[in-house]
XYZ file of C-alpha atoms in Angstrom:
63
model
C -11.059 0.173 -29.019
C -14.158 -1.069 -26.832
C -13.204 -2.931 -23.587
C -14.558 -6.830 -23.444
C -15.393 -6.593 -19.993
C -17.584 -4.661 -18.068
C -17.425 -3.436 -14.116
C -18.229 -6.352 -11.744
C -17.401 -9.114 -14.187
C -15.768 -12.030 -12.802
C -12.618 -13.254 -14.409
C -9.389 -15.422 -14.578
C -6.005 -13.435 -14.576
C -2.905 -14.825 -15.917
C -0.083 -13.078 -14.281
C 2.752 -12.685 -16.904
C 6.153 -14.190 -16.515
C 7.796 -10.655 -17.616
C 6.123 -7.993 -15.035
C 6.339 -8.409 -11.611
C 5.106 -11.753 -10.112
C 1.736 -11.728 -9.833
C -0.799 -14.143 -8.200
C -3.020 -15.547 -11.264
C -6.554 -16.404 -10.421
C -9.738 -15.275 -10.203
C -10.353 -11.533 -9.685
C -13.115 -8.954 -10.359
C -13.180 -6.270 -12.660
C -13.384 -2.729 -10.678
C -12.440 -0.293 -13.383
C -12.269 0.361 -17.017
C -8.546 2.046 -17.928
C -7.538 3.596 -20.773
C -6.076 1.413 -23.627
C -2.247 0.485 -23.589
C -1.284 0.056 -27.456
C -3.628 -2.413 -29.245
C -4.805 -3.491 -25.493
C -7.563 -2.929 -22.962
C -6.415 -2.196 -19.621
C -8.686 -2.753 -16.214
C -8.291 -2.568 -12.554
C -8.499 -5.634 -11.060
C -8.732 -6.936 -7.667
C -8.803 -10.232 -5.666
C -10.908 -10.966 -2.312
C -8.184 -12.545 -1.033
C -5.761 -9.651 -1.829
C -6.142 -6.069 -0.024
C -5.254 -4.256 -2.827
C -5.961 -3.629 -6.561
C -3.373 -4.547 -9.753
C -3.869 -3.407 -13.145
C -4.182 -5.988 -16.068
C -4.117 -5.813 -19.698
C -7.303 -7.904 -21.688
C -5.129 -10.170 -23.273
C -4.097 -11.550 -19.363
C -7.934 -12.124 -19.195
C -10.559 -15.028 -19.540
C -13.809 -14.779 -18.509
C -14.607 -16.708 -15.208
């Protein structure tokens, strides 16, 4: 499965009402993961956040 996204891309996460409450917004793509199921997975993280969450494409719109 090939990953939508490149590094650096600027997009819109939509946190899911299932995991753990997320902020959604926009956030930048920092690292290609390995695929989760029929999913892409990236590392994503938020300037106004100090750290980085993970994210699965389908949580994803481009920016």
């Amino acid at each position: 499965m090939k990953h939508k996204y490149s590094v650096g891309t600027r997009v819109y996460f939509t946190a899911s009402n299932v995991a753990r409450p997320a902020a959604s917004g926009t956030y930048e793509i920092i690292r290609l993961l390995p695929t989760d199921g029929d999913d892409c997975q990236y590392r994503i993280k938020s300037s106004t956040e100090a750290f980085e969450r993970v994210a699965k494409e389908s949580q994803l719109d481009r920016s």
